[in-house]
């Protein structure tokens, strides 16, 4: 693994200034997970570094970039729909540069499809290409007629200090590692994001300190499997050690992280969460399903019992800990019995939140070759039953919160007139009436009631 430093591209900035009388505008839209959103923030940073301004409508843009997600078919279809809609705009505005980057661009069959059917897409680069964007644009702006389609293979490098334009002034994403080595059989991520690579702890700490100094209150550490942080680094460090290191930074902030793979979530991690007041007492621990047979087919490498043991240890060790999870419905060969086991598991754990997905076949993964006789109708029926069950569980959990006084980070406006909305440690949101000047600050709120799964409260003067 090579560690590189980003350098400001003087030649690219000069070229942009020479070609455009006023700063050209870029529209950057990110699909997919937080990691991709964070990449999008860096793409914006790199563009502004060479003189681009940012706009929020494609119609105003000189450069349009879709930072894409490949995790489910629906995500890809949305991107193709969005790209297709740009054909007319390109005809009206021939100088417009259209680019596609992110996870879809790391799949050869997608690049082939773009080459064949989308001639007006000028620029395609993958998840590791953000630092190369100025040079790709130089080639385009210097009059190259040919399209630039980068090789979808990943680079074994980590580039530090890429400029960033964050979307929020008080909540920040902080990647600690990239890629994934787990190869769950349904999942495309290891293919598009490449092998796991961890950032050096000193680089993470430096970025973290910068965020705290800039007043960021919520910092979410990102990785596809944060629990295997440190693998391959020269230094001797694991994820718990990293958390402890970050918590030594003085300041008024809290830390979240995602995603924890249950097979690597250690008791040391649970003990660390219990011991560090700045770590949220909420763990996103995707289980995917409740059947041992299917967990093995998915290559998740834990059993339901091992998962439940971990939950029990966390409950014993961290008072008031809460959990959320991801569930896949309709994995190839899922029987009624398998699905019933999933329902039982979610009842048993009592998740605060569930992110639920119907299985989507991904070309190139192992599961794509498995027989999948269950009909779409059966899968959507199961999904409905799952959602109904979780709705009841979540309602119970949310109602149990009423009466407490909690600290929240105020994130924005609420739905009802004059209200603002904050997030609790356990990821639930609460709406309450207070001055919008509190947005971005901590507030103490007494929880007084509920509206579906949203809490209602009153600002506490205490
Ligand atoms: N690294 C994370 C998740 C990344 S993808 C983890 O292991 O938890 C986010 C979620 O998308 C996954 O947890 C899974 O529930 C879902 N997912 C991934 N591939 C999928 C597919 N092919 N079909 C449906 N859901 C999928
Ligand atoms: Fe995909 Fe599994 Fe890796 Fe998560 S851990 S990104 S689900 S392969
Ligand atoms: Fe999607 Fe890539 Fe994230 S496939 S979920 S954007 S890692």
Short mmCIF file of C-alpha atoms and ligand atoms in Angstrom, two decimals:
data_model
loop_
_atom_site.label_atom_id
_atom_site.label_comp_id
_atom_site.label_asym_id
_atom_site.label_seq_id
_atom_site.Cartn_x
_atom_site.Cartn_y
_atom_site.Cartn_z
CA UNK A 1 0.00 0.00 0.00
CA UNK A 2 1.30 3.43 -0.93
CA UNK A 3 0.37 6.60 0.96
CA UNK A 4 0.35 9.73 -1.19
CA UNK A 5 -0.32 13.41 -0.46
CA UNK A 6 -2.73 15.39 -2.62
CA UNK A 7 -1.10 18.36 -4.37
CA UNK A 8 -2.87 21.45 -5.67
CA UNK A 9 -2.82 21.25 -9.49
CA UNK A 10 -1.55 24.66 -10.61
CA UNK A 11 -1.73 23.83 -14.33
CA UNK A 12 -5.36 22.68 -14.06
CA UNK A 13 -6.34 25.83 -12.12
CA UNK A 14 -4.62 28.04 -14.73
CA UNK A 15 -6.35 26.26 -17.59
CA UNK A 16 -9.77 26.62 -15.97
CA UNK A 17 -9.12 30.34 -15.39
CA UNK A 18 -8.00 30.80 -19.01
CA UNK A 19 -10.96 29.02 -20.58
CA UNK A 20 -13.78 30.50 -18.52
CA UNK A 21 -14.33 34.26 -17.94
CA UNK A 22 -16.19 33.54 -14.72
CA UNK A 23 -15.75 30.41 -12.58
CA UNK A 24 -17.44 27.44 -14.30
CA UNK A 25 -20.10 25.64 -12.29
CA UNK A 26 -20.18 21.98 -11.31
CA UNK A 27 -23.21 19.94 -10.31
CA UNK A 28 -22.12 16.90 -8.28
CA UNK A 29 -24.72 14.41 -7.15
CA UNK A 30 -23.86 11.41 -4.96
CA UNK A 31 -25.98 8.26 -4.67
CA UNK A 32 -25.52 5.44 -2.16
CA UNK A 33 -23.93 5.17 1.25
CA UNK A 34 -22.19 7.67 3.51
CA UNK A 35 -18.83 6.64 2.13
CA UNK A 36 -19.98 7.73 -1.29
CA UNK A 37 -21.45 10.95 0.07
CA UNK A 38 -18.07 11.65 1.67
CA UNK A 39 -16.34 10.93 -1.65
CA UNK A 40 -18.75 13.41 -3.24
CA UNK A 41 -17.64 16.03 -0.70
CA UNK A 42 -14.04 15.40 -1.73
CA UNK A 43 -14.92 15.61 -5.41
CA UNK A 44 -16.45 19.03 -4.71
CA UNK A 45 -13.30 19.98 -2.78
CA UNK A 46 -11.04 19.01 -5.68
CA UNK A 47 -13.19 20.93 -8.16
CA UNK A 48 -13.30 24.11 -6.09
CA UNK A 49 -9.53 23.78 -5.61
CA UNK A 50 -9.02 24.29 -9.35
CA UNK A 51 -11.51 27.13 -9.68
CA UNK A 52 -14.93 25.59 -10.15
CA UNK A 53 -17.98 26.94 -8.36
CA UNK A 54 -20.77 24.59 -7.26
CA UNK A 55 -24.42 24.70 -8.30
CA UNK A 56 -27.46 22.67 -7.31
CA UNK A 57 -29.24 22.41 -10.70
CA UNK A 58 -27.85 20.45 -13.67
CA UNK A 59 -29.23 23.14 -16.00
CA UNK A 60 -26.80 25.74 -14.60
CA UNK A 61 -23.74 23.50 -14.80
CA UNK A 62 -20.66 23.40 -17.04
CA UNK A 63 -19.73 20.06 -15.50
CA UNK A 64 -22.16 17.39 -14.27
CA UNK A 65 -20.83 14.47 -12.23
CA UNK A 66 -22.90 11.55 -10.98
CA UNK A 67 -21.12 9.76 -8.15
CA UNK A 68 -22.85 6.41 -8.36
CA UNK A 69 -23.84 3.39 -6.25
CA UNK A 70 -24.00 -0.21 -7.47
CA UNK A 71 -25.32 -2.00 -4.40
CA UNK A 72 -28.77 -2.79 -5.82
CA UNK A 73 -30.21 -2.82 -9.30
CA UNK A 74 -32.61 -0.02 -8.46
CA UNK A 75 -29.66 2.28 -7.60
CA UNK A 76 -28.13 1.64 -11.02
CA UNK A 77 -31.41 2.17 -12.84
CA UNK A 78 -31.81 5.55 -11.17
CA UNK A 79 -28.38 6.61 -12.38
CA UNK A 80 -29.08 5.50 -15.95
CA UNK A 81 -32.39 7.39 -15.78
CA UNK A 82 -30.60 10.53 -14.63
CA UNK A 83 -27.85 10.22 -17.25
CA UNK A 84 -30.40 9.55 -19.99
CA UNK A 85 -32.23 12.74 -19.10
CA UNK A 86 -29.08 14.78 -19.86
CA UNK A 87 -28.98 14.00 -23.57
CA UNK A 88 -31.14 16.97 -24.49
CA UNK A 89 -29.16 19.30 -22.24
CA UNK A 90 -25.90 18.24 -23.90
CA UNK A 91 -27.37 18.96 -27.34
CA UNK A 92 -28.35 22.47 -26.20
CA UNK A 93 -25.00 23.07 -24.50
CA UNK A 94 -22.21 21.26 -26.39
CA UNK A 95 -19.46 22.55 -24.03
CA UNK A 96 -21.08 20.76 -21.11
CA UNK A 97 -18.90 17.99 -19.63
CA UNK A 98 -20.81 14.98 -18.30
CA UNK A 99 -19.06 12.50 -16.04
CA UNK A 100 -19.88 9.37 -14.10
CA UNK A 101 -17.80 8.15 -11.19
CA UNK A 102 -18.10 6.09 -8.01
CA UNK A 103 -18.95 2.42 -7.58
CA UNK A 104 -20.75 1.79 -10.89
CA UNK A 105 -17.70 3.04 -12.76
CA UNK A 106 -15.65 0.22 -11.24
CA UNK A 107 -17.64 -2.41 -13.13
CA UNK A 108 -16.45 -3.34 -16.60
CA UNK A 109 -19.94 -4.18 -17.90
CA UNK A 110 -21.17 -0.72 -16.88
CA UNK A 111 -18.25 1.01 -18.58
CA UNK A 112 -18.98 -1.09 -21.69
CA UNK A 113 -22.64 -0.08 -21.59
CA UNK A 114 -21.71 3.60 -21.26
CA UNK A 115 -19.27 3.26 -24.14
CA UNK A 116 -21.93 1.71 -26.36
CA UNK A 117 -25.16 3.46 -25.46
CA UNK A 118 -24.27 6.80 -23.85
CA UNK A 119 -21.95 8.61 -26.29
CA UNK A 120 -22.51 11.96 -24.59
CA UNK A 121 -20.87 10.84 -21.33
CA UNK A 122 -17.38 12.38 -21.57
CA UNK A 123 -15.66 11.13 -18.49
CA UNK A 124 -15.76 7.94 -16.41
CA UNK A 125 -13.56 7.25 -13.37
CA UNK A 126 -13.78 4.92 -10.39
CA UNK A 127 -13.72 5.32 -6.61
CA UNK A 128 -9.94 5.70 -6.44
CA UNK A 129 -9.77 8.38 -9.11
CA UNK A 130 -10.80 11.49 -7.17
CA UNK A 131 -7.28 12.89 -6.89
CA UNK A 132 -6.79 12.39 -10.64
CA UNK A 133 -9.87 14.45 -11.54
CA UNK A 134 -7.95 17.73 -12.24
CA UNK A 135 -5.76 15.98 -14.80
CA UNK A 136 -8.75 14.23 -16.42
CA UNK A 137 -10.44 17.61 -16.75
CA UNK A 138 -7.28 19.15 -18.21
CA UNK A 139 -7.39 16.56 -20.98
CA UNK A 140 -11.05 17.32 -21.67
CA UNK A 141 -10.71 21.09 -21.44
CA UNK A 142 -7.60 21.12 -23.63
CA UNK A 143 -9.89 20.10 -26.43
CA UNK A 144 -9.65 16.33 -26.40
CA UNK A 145 -12.62 15.08 -28.38
CA UNK A 146 -12.20 11.48 -27.25
CA UNK A 147 -14.04 10.27 -24.18
CA UNK A 148 -12.01 9.44 -21.11
CA UNK A 149 -12.90 6.04 -19.69
CA UNK A 150 -10.58 5.10 -16.86
CA UNK A 151 -9.61 1.51 -16.14
CA UNK A 152 -12.09 0.18 -13.56
CA UNK A 153 -9.34 -1.64 -11.59
CA UNK A 154 -8.61 -0.18 -8.13
CA UNK A 155 -5.30 1.46 -7.22
CA UNK A 156 -3.43 0.19 -4.14
CA UNK A 157 -2.96 3.71 -2.79
CA UNK A 158 -4.43 5.99 -0.16
CA UNK A 159 -4.30 9.67 -1.01
CA UNK A 160 -4.33 11.94 2.03
CA UNK A 161 -5.33 15.59 2.30
CA UNK A 162 -7.70 15.67 -0.65
CA UNK A 163 -9.55 18.99 -0.31
CA UNK A 164 -13.12 18.68 0.94
CA UNK A 165 -16.33 20.72 0.83
CA UNK A 166 -18.47 19.25 3.60
CA UNK A 167 -22.23 19.44 3.37
CA UNK A 168 -22.76 20.18 7.04
CA UNK A 169 -21.02 22.50 9.47
CA UNK A 170 -21.65 20.30 12.49
CA UNK A 171 -21.87 16.68 11.31
CA UNK A 172 -18.92 15.13 9.49
CA UNK A 173 -18.05 11.82 7.86
CA UNK A 174 -14.56 10.55 8.51
CA UNK A 175 -13.38 7.46 6.58
CA UNK A 176 -10.95 5.29 8.52
CA UNK A 177 -10.66 2.56 5.90
CA UNK A 178 -11.70 1.79 2.36
CA UNK A 179 -12.80 -1.37 0.55
CA UNK A 180 -13.96 -4.70 1.90
CA UNK A 181 -12.49 -8.21 2.09
CA UNK A 182 -15.58 -10.06 3.28
CA UNK A 183 -17.23 -11.13 0.06
CA UNK A 184 -20.71 -11.70 1.43
CA UNK A 185 -22.12 -13.67 -1.46
CA UNK A 186 -24.87 -11.17 -2.36
CA UNK A 187 -22.68 -8.07 -2.27
CA UNK A 188 -20.96 -6.13 -5.03
CA UNK A 189 -19.02 -3.79 -2.72
CA UNK A 190 -15.75 -5.83 -2.52
CA UNK A 191 -15.67 -5.89 -6.33
CA UNK A 192 -16.26 -2.18 -6.83
CA UNK A 193 -14.39 -0.83 -3.79
CA UNK A 194 -11.49 -3.30 -3.84
CA UNK A 195 -9.52 -4.79 -0.97
CA UNK A 196 -9.55 -3.35 2.54
CA UNK A 197 -7.07 -0.57 3.19
CA UNK A 198 -6.77 1.29 6.48
CA UNK A 199 -5.64 4.87 6.88
CA UNK A 200 -2.78 5.50 9.28
CA UNK A 201 -4.04 6.43 12.74
CA UNK A 202 -1.96 9.65 12.70
CA UNK A 203 -3.75 10.82 9.53
CA UNK A 204 -7.17 9.99 10.99
CA UNK A 205 -6.29 11.74 14.24
CA UNK A 206 -5.10 14.86 12.39
CA UNK A 207 -8.35 15.06 10.40
CA UNK A 208 -10.37 14.38 13.55
CA UNK A 209 -8.62 17.16 15.50
CA UNK A 210 -9.26 19.53 12.60
CA UNK A 211 -12.98 18.69 12.71
CA UNK A 212 -13.24 19.20 16.46
CA UNK A 213 -11.36 22.50 16.18
CA UNK A 214 -13.75 23.60 13.43
CA UNK A 215 -16.68 22.99 15.77
CA UNK A 216 -18.00 19.68 14.40
CA UNK A 217 -20.17 18.02 17.03
CA UNK A 218 -20.96 14.66 15.46
CA UNK A 219 -18.18 12.75 13.76
CA UNK A 220 -19.08 9.44 12.13
CA UNK A 221 -16.21 7.08 11.40
CA UNK A 222 -16.77 5.19 8.17
CA UNK A 223 -15.69 1.84 6.80
CA UNK A 224 -17.46 -1.16 5.28
CA UNK A 225 -16.24 -3.14 8.28
CA UNK A 226 -14.77 -0.78 10.86
CA UNK A 227 -14.03 -3.70 13.18
CA UNK A 228 -11.21 -4.92 10.99
CA UNK A 229 -9.52 -1.50 11.05
CA UNK A 230 -5.74 -1.76 11.26
CA UNK A 231 -5.25 -4.88 9.17
CA UNK A 232 -2.20 -4.42 6.94
CA UNK A 233 -0.88 -1.32 8.72
CA UNK A 234 2.69 -1.25 10.01
CA UNK A 235 1.48 0.05 13.38
CA UNK A 236 -0.10 -2.33 15.91
CA UNK A 237 -3.64 -0.95 16.31
CA UNK A 238 -7.23 -2.18 16.19
CA UNK A 239 -10.56 -0.35 16.01
CA UNK A 240 -11.00 -0.11 19.79
CA UNK A 241 -7.51 1.37 20.13
CA UNK A 242 -8.36 3.91 17.45
CA UNK A 243 -11.57 4.90 19.26
CA UNK A 244 -9.69 5.36 22.52
CA UNK A 245 -7.07 7.47 20.75
CA UNK A 246 -9.69 9.75 19.21
CA UNK A 247 -11.51 10.14 22.52
CA UNK A 248 -8.37 11.71 24.01
CA UNK A 249 -9.02 14.82 21.89
CA UNK A 250 -10.58 17.47 24.15
CA UNK A 251 -13.79 19.15 22.97
CA UNK A 252 -17.55 19.05 22.85
CA UNK A 253 -18.42 16.28 20.38
CA UNK A 254 -19.67 12.71 20.05
CA UNK A 255 -18.59 9.84 17.82
CA UNK A 256 -20.63 7.39 15.79
CA UNK A 257 -19.30 4.69 13.50
CA UNK A 258 -20.50 2.35 10.82
CA UNK A 259 -20.49 -0.39 9.80
CA UNK A 260 -19.70 -3.05 12.38
CA UNK A 261 -19.57 -6.56 11.00
CA UNK A 262 -20.86 -8.89 13.74
CA UNK A 263 -18.15 -11.50 13.07
CA UNK A 264 -15.47 -8.97 14.08
CA UNK A 265 -17.30 -7.00 16.78
CA UNK A 266 -15.22 -7.86 19.82
CA UNK A 267 -15.95 -7.68 23.53
CA UNK A 268 -13.08 -5.20 23.66
CA UNK A 269 -15.11 -2.95 21.37
CA UNK A 270 -18.18 -3.25 23.58
CA UNK A 271 -16.07 -2.47 26.68
CA UNK A 272 -14.64 0.58 24.91
CA UNK A 273 -18.11 1.88 24.04
CA UNK A 274 -19.13 1.41 27.67
CA UNK A 275 -16.07 3.24 28.97
CA UNK A 276 -15.95 6.28 26.66
CA UNK A 277 -18.70 8.84 27.27
CA UNK A 278 -18.12 10.41 23.84
CA UNK A 279 -19.08 7.21 21.98
CA UNK A 280 -22.80 6.93 21.20
CA UNK A 281 -24.48 4.06 22.97
CA UNK A 282 -26.05 2.87 19.77
CA UNK A 283 -24.62 0.12 17.59
CA UNK A 284 -25.52 -0.53 13.98
CA UNK A 285 -24.93 -4.26 13.74
CA UNK A 286 -26.31 -5.62 10.47
CA UNK A 287 -27.48 -9.19 10.89
CA UNK A 288 -28.98 -9.62 7.36
CA UNK A 289 -31.20 -12.57 8.35
CA UNK A 290 -32.11 -14.89 11.20
CA UNK A 291 -31.48 -18.29 9.65
CA UNK A 292 -28.16 -20.06 10.22
CA UNK A 293 -28.51 -21.89 6.93
CA UNK A 294 -28.87 -18.63 5.00
CA UNK A 295 -26.18 -16.84 7.02
CA UNK A 296 -23.79 -19.57 5.88
CA UNK A 297 -25.00 -19.21 2.28
CA UNK A 298 -24.40 -15.47 2.59
CA UNK A 299 -20.86 -16.12 3.89
CA UNK A 300 -21.49 -13.94 6.94
CA UNK A 301 -19.38 -16.19 9.18
CA UNK A 302 -21.45 -15.98 12.39
CA UNK A 303 -24.45 -17.89 13.68
CA UNK A 304 -27.64 -16.47 15.14
CA UNK A 305 -26.50 -17.66 18.58
CA UNK A 306 -23.11 -15.91 18.29
CA UNK A 307 -24.91 -12.75 17.24
CA UNK A 308 -27.33 -12.97 20.16
CA UNK A 309 -24.46 -13.60 22.59
CA UNK A 310 -22.85 -10.37 21.40
CA UNK A 311 -26.11 -8.45 21.85
CA UNK A 312 -26.49 -9.89 25.33
CA UNK A 313 -22.94 -8.95 26.30
CA UNK A 314 -23.52 -5.40 25.01
CA UNK A 315 -26.80 -5.13 26.95
CA UNK A 316 -25.08 -6.26 30.12
CA UNK A 317 -22.10 -3.97 29.66
CA UNK A 318 -23.63 -0.77 28.24
CA UNK A 319 -26.70 0.49 30.08
CA UNK A 320 -29.45 1.65 27.67
CA UNK A 321 -27.58 0.45 24.58
CA UNK A 322 -29.72 0.31 21.44
CA UNK A 323 -29.27 -1.48 18.14
CA UNK A 324 -30.14 -1.07 14.49
CA UNK A 325 -29.63 -3.50 11.66
CA UNK A 326 -29.85 -4.25 7.94
CA UNK A 327 -32.04 -7.12 6.73
CA UNK A 328 -32.15 -8.71 3.30
CA UNK A 329 -35.46 -10.33 2.38
CA UNK A 330 -35.64 -12.95 -0.37
CA UNK A 331 -32.01 -14.08 -0.56
CA UNK A 332 -31.86 -16.97 -3.10
CA UNK A 333 -33.52 -20.06 -1.64
CA UNK A 334 -35.05 -18.27 1.37
CA UNK A 335 -37.89 -20.46 2.64
CA UNK A 336 -40.87 -19.52 4.79
CA UNK A 337 -39.01 -21.17 7.66
CA UNK A 338 -35.88 -19.03 7.10
CA UNK A 339 -38.01 -15.94 6.97
CA UNK A 340 -39.88 -16.90 10.15
CA UNK A 341 -36.48 -17.18 11.85
CA UNK A 342 -35.68 -13.62 10.77
CA UNK A 343 -38.97 -12.39 12.26
CA UNK A 344 -38.17 -14.23 15.49
CA UNK A 345 -34.73 -12.67 15.65
CA UNK A 346 -35.95 -9.12 15.22
CA UNK A 347 -38.53 -9.69 17.97
CA UNK A 348 -35.81 -11.08 20.20
CA UNK A 349 -33.33 -8.23 19.69
CA UNK A 350 -35.89 -5.43 19.53
CA UNK A 351 -34.11 -3.09 17.12
CA UNK A 352 -34.64 0.62 17.34
CA UNK A 353 -34.38 0.83 13.56
CA UNK A 354 -34.16 -1.57 10.63
CA UNK A 355 -32.96 -0.90 7.10
CA UNK A 356 -34.67 -3.48 4.95
CA UNK A 357 -33.86 -4.53 1.39
CA UNK A 358 -35.30 -7.03 -1.05
CA UNK A 359 -32.44 -9.10 -2.42
CA UNK A 360 -31.12 -7.73 -5.69
CA UNK A 361 -29.09 -9.92 -7.99
CA UNK A 362 -25.64 -8.44 -8.69
CA UNK A 363 -23.72 -9.66 -11.71
CA UNK A 364 -20.35 -11.14 -10.74
CA UNK A 365 -21.30 -12.16 -7.17
CA UNK A 366 -21.62 -15.76 -5.98
CA UNK A 367 -25.29 -15.44 -5.07
CA UNK A 368 -26.10 -14.39 -8.63
CA UNK A 369 -25.46 -18.02 -9.61
CA UNK A 370 -27.70 -19.52 -6.91
CA UNK A 371 -31.17 -20.80 -7.85
CA UNK A 372 -33.79 -18.30 -6.75
CA UNK A 373 -37.23 -19.91 -7.09
CA UNK A 374 -39.10 -17.55 -4.74
CA UNK A 375 -41.46 -15.28 -6.66
CA UNK A 376 -41.31 -11.50 -6.50
CA UNK A 377 -44.79 -11.52 -4.96
CA UNK A 378 -43.68 -13.83 -2.13
CA UNK A 379 -40.70 -11.57 -1.48
CA UNK A 380 -42.77 -8.40 -1.35
CA UNK A 381 -45.29 -10.13 0.93
CA UNK A 382 -42.47 -11.09 3.29
CA UNK A 383 -41.14 -7.57 3.18
CA UNK A 384 -44.56 -6.22 4.18
CA UNK A 385 -44.74 -8.62 7.10
CA UNK A 386 -41.25 -7.64 8.18
CA UNK A 387 -42.08 -3.94 8.02
CA UNK A 388 -45.29 -4.41 10.00
CA UNK A 389 -43.49 -6.37 12.71
CA UNK A 390 -40.70 -3.80 12.94
CA UNK A 391 -43.19 -0.93 13.02
CA UNK A 392 -44.79 -2.40 16.12
CA UNK A 393 -41.41 -3.05 17.77
CA UNK A 394 -40.18 0.47 16.95
CA UNK A 395 -43.40 2.04 18.26
CA UNK A 396 -42.96 0.23 21.57
CA UNK A 397 -39.31 1.27 21.79
CA UNK A 398 -40.05 4.88 20.93
CA UNK A 399 -42.91 5.11 23.42
CA UNK A 400 -40.66 3.75 26.17
CA UNK A 401 -38.44 6.82 25.75
CA UNK A 402 -41.18 9.26 26.76
CA UNK A 403 -40.56 10.88 30.14
CA UNK A 404 -36.77 10.96 29.84
CA UNK A 405 -34.67 14.09 29.53
CA UNK A 406 -31.94 13.67 26.92
CA UNK A 407 -29.20 15.58 25.17
CA UNK A 408 -29.70 15.94 21.42
CA UNK A 409 -27.79 17.48 18.57
CA UNK A 410 -30.15 19.87 16.80
CA UNK A 411 -30.02 19.04 13.09
CA UNK A 412 -32.62 21.19 11.38
CA UNK A 413 -36.24 22.26 11.19
CA UNK A 414 -39.04 19.97 12.35
CA UNK A 415 -42.17 19.13 10.39
CA UNK A 416 -44.58 21.16 12.48
CA UNK A 417 -44.61 24.97 12.37
CA UNK A 418 -41.98 26.61 14.61
CA UNK A 419 -40.34 23.36 15.61
CA UNK A 420 -36.77 22.14 15.26
CA UNK A 421 -35.53 18.59 15.19
CA UNK A 422 -32.71 16.88 17.04
CA UNK A 423 -31.15 13.44 17.14
CA UNK A 424 -30.72 11.36 20.26
CA UNK A 425 -27.74 9.18 20.99
CA UNK A 426 -29.85 6.19 19.92
CA UNK A 427 -30.52 7.73 16.49
CA UNK A 428 -34.19 8.57 17.14
CA UNK A 429 -35.34 12.07 16.26
CA UNK A 430 -37.26 14.45 18.47
CA UNK A 431 -39.19 17.54 17.44
CA UNK A 432 -39.62 20.45 19.81
CA UNK A 433 -40.37 24.17 19.69
CA UNK A 434 -37.28 26.33 20.05
CA UNK A 435 -35.20 28.99 18.33
CA UNK A 436 -33.68 27.74 15.03
CA UNK A 437 -30.45 29.39 16.18
CA UNK A 438 -29.95 26.15 18.10
CA UNK A 439 -29.40 24.23 14.84
CA UNK A 440 -25.91 22.72 15.04
CA UNK A 441 -25.82 22.94 18.85
CA UNK A 442 -26.58 20.52 21.64
CA UNK A 443 -29.84 20.96 23.55
CA UNK A 444 -31.49 19.23 26.50
CA UNK A 445 -34.98 18.06 25.71
CA UNK A 446 -37.70 16.46 27.82
CA UNK A 447 -39.48 13.78 25.80
CA UNK A 448 -43.22 14.28 26.13
CA UNK A 449 -44.91 12.20 23.43
CA UNK A 450 -44.71 10.59 20.00
CA UNK A 451 -45.92 11.07 16.45
CA UNK A 452 -45.49 7.66 14.78
CA UNK A 453 -41.80 6.87 15.34
CA UNK A 454 -40.79 10.50 15.89
CA UNK A 455 -40.53 11.73 19.47
CA UNK A 456 -42.03 15.03 20.57
CA UNK A 457 -40.47 17.08 23.33
CA UNK A 458 -39.93 20.36 25.14
CA UNK A 459 -36.71 22.30 25.39
CA UNK A 460 -35.38 21.98 28.91
CA UNK A 461 -34.14 25.14 30.59
CA UNK A 462 -32.31 23.07 33.17
N1 LIG B 1 -20.56 -3.14 4.86
C1 LIG B 1 -21.83 -3.02 5.36
C2 LIG B 1 -22.93 -2.81 4.38
C3 LIG B 1 -22.75 -2.25 3.06
S1 LIG B 1 -24.09 -2.37 1.96
C4 LIG B 1 -22.16 -4.28 6.15
O1 LIG B 1 -21.60 -5.32 5.95
O2 LIG B 1 -23.06 -4.19 6.95
C5 LIG B 1 -25.49 -1.93 2.97
C6 LIG B 1 -26.53 -2.97 3.02
O3 LIG B 1 -27.08 -3.20 1.74
C7 LIG B 1 -26.09 -4.34 3.47
O4 LIG B 1 -25.96 -4.46 4.85
C8 LIG B 1 -27.18 -5.23 2.94
O5 LIG B 1 -28.23 -5.35 3.86
C9 LIG B 1 -27.65 -4.48 1.71
N2 LIG B 1 -27.26 -5.15 0.47
C10 LIG B 1 -26.02 -5.34 0.00
N3 LIG B 1 -26.06 -6.02 -1.17
C11 LIG B 1 -27.37 -6.27 -1.42
C12 LIG B 1 -28.07 -6.93 -2.47
N4 LIG B 1 -27.43 -7.51 -3.48
N5 LIG B 1 -29.41 -6.98 -2.40
C13 LIG B 1 -30.08 -6.40 -1.39
N6 LIG B 1 -29.48 -5.78 -0.38
C14 LIG B 1 -28.13 -5.70 -0.39
FE1 LIG B 2 -20.76 -6.12 1.43
FE2 LIG B 2 -20.39 -7.92 3.31
FE3 LIG B 2 -18.46 -6.20 2.72
FE4 LIG B 2 -20.64 -5.34 3.94
S1 LIG B 2 -19.15 -6.79 4.76
S2 LIG B 2 -19.62 -4.38 2.20
S3 LIG B 2 -22.22 -6.61 3.06
S4 LIG B 2 -19.26 -7.80 1.39
FE1 LIG B 3 -23.26 1.82 -3.00
FE2 LIG B 3 -20.67 1.85 -3.32
FE3 LIG B 3 -21.71 2.52 -1.01
S1 LIG B 3 -22.04 0.32 -4.08
S2 LIG B 3 -23.59 1.36 -0.90
S3 LIG B 3 -21.99 3.61 -2.90
S4 LIG B 3 -19.84 1.42 -1.33
#
